[in-house]
């Protein structure tokens, strides 16, 4: 169209073209294209760009036009004089002499060749320039002049008279620009990339930019800066945000202010509410929204992309923005908007001195917590707490704040313990918040304060709501188990309310545990029933994660674990873990990972236990774990010991253990793991001390149950290592007599240790029973240890082929759970271990000096067989036995028969190392042992 207009003007029929369109739709670029075309065609171009700042400067734009190209000196002298006349004019009116003079000069310049005047943003032109344009327009019928003007829409037109006069002339032509269509976007993109990529990017680019050329160019720059990316996705970066602001700043400041209000109110922005926020009129706001929609910045009055809204929100001065947020909060509250919509504005404004503000922030925090926006909830509660001066309400806000932060950062709750205890004493704390305070006090090692809170809850039993009662009832066994010292005083002084207070009436029976809520207790002392399992699963399946409460959930999970319903426990850990991950509750995720690590230990899956324990410790830092750090540390220690990663376990002992952990069940768990590390490293006396301390604490706290803490079996391993099998038998026999010891896994581990302490003639049957029970329990690690011990027993009886077959089964199990090194040390020889796949362990180096025949004789002699018995077993004469023994004494540097065991691998460091369970092998022992052996 402009090329045609220029061609027409070159014939002496001058024209005026006004290019209208919203900001950043390509008007300036179009003027440049016209200038290039005219220059190539031999015409003359004078150009100028108007500015809001120079609007009141007389003849400023005319000065730009005449100075845009070199003109004769005489012409410039006359022009200067006319401009001076315009400057001398007062009141903003144009001097008619200046207008006439400059108009005549332009007509003279156009006599020799076509002249094109280009004026960008004419709405900001001074009065003298506007009158000169109109002067020319009235004389264009015989002039080679084309005047091209551009304008952007304004909420309040600056020069309505000028536009009216301009448009009524016959020479006038209006060109309306709009954002690019999808086809236009594709064409533009083809200039930057290949056709396939252009077509793929077009939908995203058009959706985000609305076809606005400035925004399209910015998106292209962001994509180029980002490097290789998905061909169908636009990259929205800093260039795009800057382009949005640049586009808005080209217009009236009122437009930018309106857009800022729109960004602030977001979904609640209506023309009426925006007008009230800005102190403007709804009609003016509607005009701005329509103009921005036309430019492509908005779509139906809303931002096309969150980055555009973010750019607008970050542009104002912080103080001004804070004031806008305060006004927005008041407006939305007066309109009855929901609390979450107002709370964000109150936060951004730093609060309001309004009576409704505190309650609204509290409601906003509740909504944020329900949507798992913990950080937003914390910020709302902190601000409400700062604004509140009522002691009772501040206590409630602090309790809510502690509940929020507990989910992601338990260590942060410590700062509230003192004030919450004071609030409890003053009667400001609700029973539900008191129950939560009890959890915080126990977790962070404040047993004295916890006892005070427990007394309060016991006395307030009749006033507790049903939810709080259910949580306390459900978690009582777990609290009593893990925090026995905190409950000691209450147990020593029962009162009349105890019989009606299931959650708090904790007592001992028969030296073990007994609670009014029986699930976990029944499993530990009386065995498993369908009713107990159903009750545990009902707790886990009836509510959402945050509704169950950590005490109730952990108690139910522990019930399943100690009932050896490990598959069900894993299922619920996975269900709760998925919810914890989705809701961002870091504390729950860490605790459930710890439970999964313990389950994996009981399944004998050492690598899996190690992974989950590490995950638990990585999810929360040690100071966030509080006294419970002992649980994941214990699991990780035991897993690494079982996998023979002793060097790595030393670093774990450097963790700082809270002193308060010594008053919790986590302490004996940690001591037991540390004792096994000592035992694996050959520090027998240190292991003995740790195991004995475990036993003392278990007895002192009324929790002497082998299912919970098999400390007697641990001591038996120490005695076996020290050459005191009688003491080992005594420990294991006593362990088997304890309540709950008939559990398949516990009994299997006990029989394995008992078999190792018996005479060689009695070992096989006992170890075979142990293997069957451990097979049933599914603990693959303990089964591998039992098979290794059984292999040694067969070897000691001279049943070498059977020993080799059983050893290979043990070795395969050990390989599956990455405990090969430990299992090799347990086996009687490299041959029995299944061949020469690996070098013999260090403890077998002494045996390597002996011949095969000498090894067999020495082994049987060390096991207590007489020379005659050895001869019968090996089908050799007594004389031959004596000759072999003489050579064995010399090679092993021993002087008598009783010293043989010192040079032979009769037992392994770490034998029977762990007492943990699992769901592993599904075959019965009869499939592990050859038919010939069973027949015998």
Short mmCIF file of N, CA and C in Angstrom, two decimals, residues 61 138 147 170 187 243 245 335 346 444 485 513 568 575 581 598 610 646 701 789-791 822 852 861:
data_model
loop_
_atom_site.label_atom_id
_atom_site.label_comp_id
_atom_site.label_asym_id
_atom_site.label_seq_id
_atom_site.Cartn_x
_atom_site.Cartn_y
_atom_site.Cartn_z
N UNK A 61 10.15 18.64 16.16
CA UNK A 61 10.10 17.58 15.15
C UNK A 61 10.51 18.13 13.79
N UNK A 138 -2.89 20.43 2.77
CA UNK A 138 -3.83 21.25 1.99
C UNK A 138 -3.24 21.66 0.64
N UNK A 147 3.56 11.98 2.91
CA UNK A 147 3.75 12.11 4.37
C UNK A 147 3.25 10.81 5.02
N UNK A 170 -9.03 14.57 1.26
CA UNK A 170 -9.10 13.49 0.27
C UNK A 170 -7.77 12.75 0.11
N UNK A 187 5.95 -17.33 8.93
CA UNK A 187 6.78 -16.66 7.93
C UNK A 187 7.96 -15.95 8.60
N UNK A 243 11.28 -7.36 26.99
CA UNK A 243 10.47 -6.90 25.86
C UNK A 243 9.06 -6.52 26.31
N UNK A 245 8.19 -5.26 29.22
CA UNK A 245 8.28 -3.95 29.85
C UNK A 245 8.54 -2.86 28.83
N UNK A 335 -14.72 -7.05 49.19
CA UNK A 335 -15.50 -7.76 48.18
C UNK A 335 -15.81 -9.20 48.61
N UNK A 346 -1.52 -9.40 51.86
CA UNK A 346 -1.11 -8.99 53.20
C UNK A 346 0.37 -9.28 53.44
N UNK A 444 13.00 -33.98 70.49
CA UNK A 444 14.18 -33.14 70.72
C UNK A 444 14.79 -33.36 72.11
N UNK A 485 11.90 -43.38 79.39
CA UNK A 485 12.24 -42.54 80.55
C UNK A 485 11.16 -41.49 80.78
N UNK A 513 6.28 -55.61 78.11
CA UNK A 513 5.43 -54.46 77.85
C UNK A 513 3.96 -54.84 77.93
N UNK A 568 3.19 -56.57 53.65
CA UNK A 568 2.17 -55.57 53.93
C UNK A 568 2.80 -54.28 54.45
N UNK A 575 2.88 -46.69 50.00
CA UNK A 575 1.68 -45.84 49.86
C UNK A 575 1.89 -44.51 50.58
N UNK A 581 5.92 -37.81 49.34
CA UNK A 581 6.62 -37.16 48.24
C UNK A 581 5.75 -36.16 47.52
N UNK A 598 14.80 -50.58 57.88
CA UNK A 598 14.69 -51.61 58.93
C UNK A 598 14.01 -52.86 58.38
N UNK A 610 20.82 -50.54 53.09
CA UNK A 610 21.81 -49.47 53.04
C UNK A 610 21.27 -48.28 52.26
N UNK A 646 33.55 -52.28 56.38
CA UNK A 646 33.93 -51.81 57.72
C UNK A 646 34.60 -50.45 57.68
N UNK A 701 13.99 -50.89 81.52
CA UNK A 701 12.82 -50.22 80.92
C UNK A 701 11.66 -51.19 80.68
N UNK A 789 26.96 -72.14 58.71
CA UNK A 789 27.23 -72.89 59.93
C UNK A 789 26.92 -74.38 59.73
N UNK A 790 25.84 -74.67 59.01
CA UNK A 790 25.49 -76.06 58.74
C UNK A 790 26.55 -76.73 57.87
N UNK A 791 27.09 -75.99 56.92
CA UNK A 791 28.17 -76.52 56.08
C UNK A 791 29.37 -76.88 56.94
N UNK A 822 31.82 -61.85 53.88
CA UNK A 822 31.45 -62.36 55.20
C UNK A 822 31.16 -63.85 55.14
N UNK A 852 45.41 -81.74 51.90
CA UNK A 852 43.99 -82.00 52.08
C UNK A 852 43.75 -83.01 53.19
N UNK A 861 40.00 -83.21 64.59
CA UNK A 861 40.65 -83.21 65.91
C UNK A 861 40.28 -81.95 66.69
#
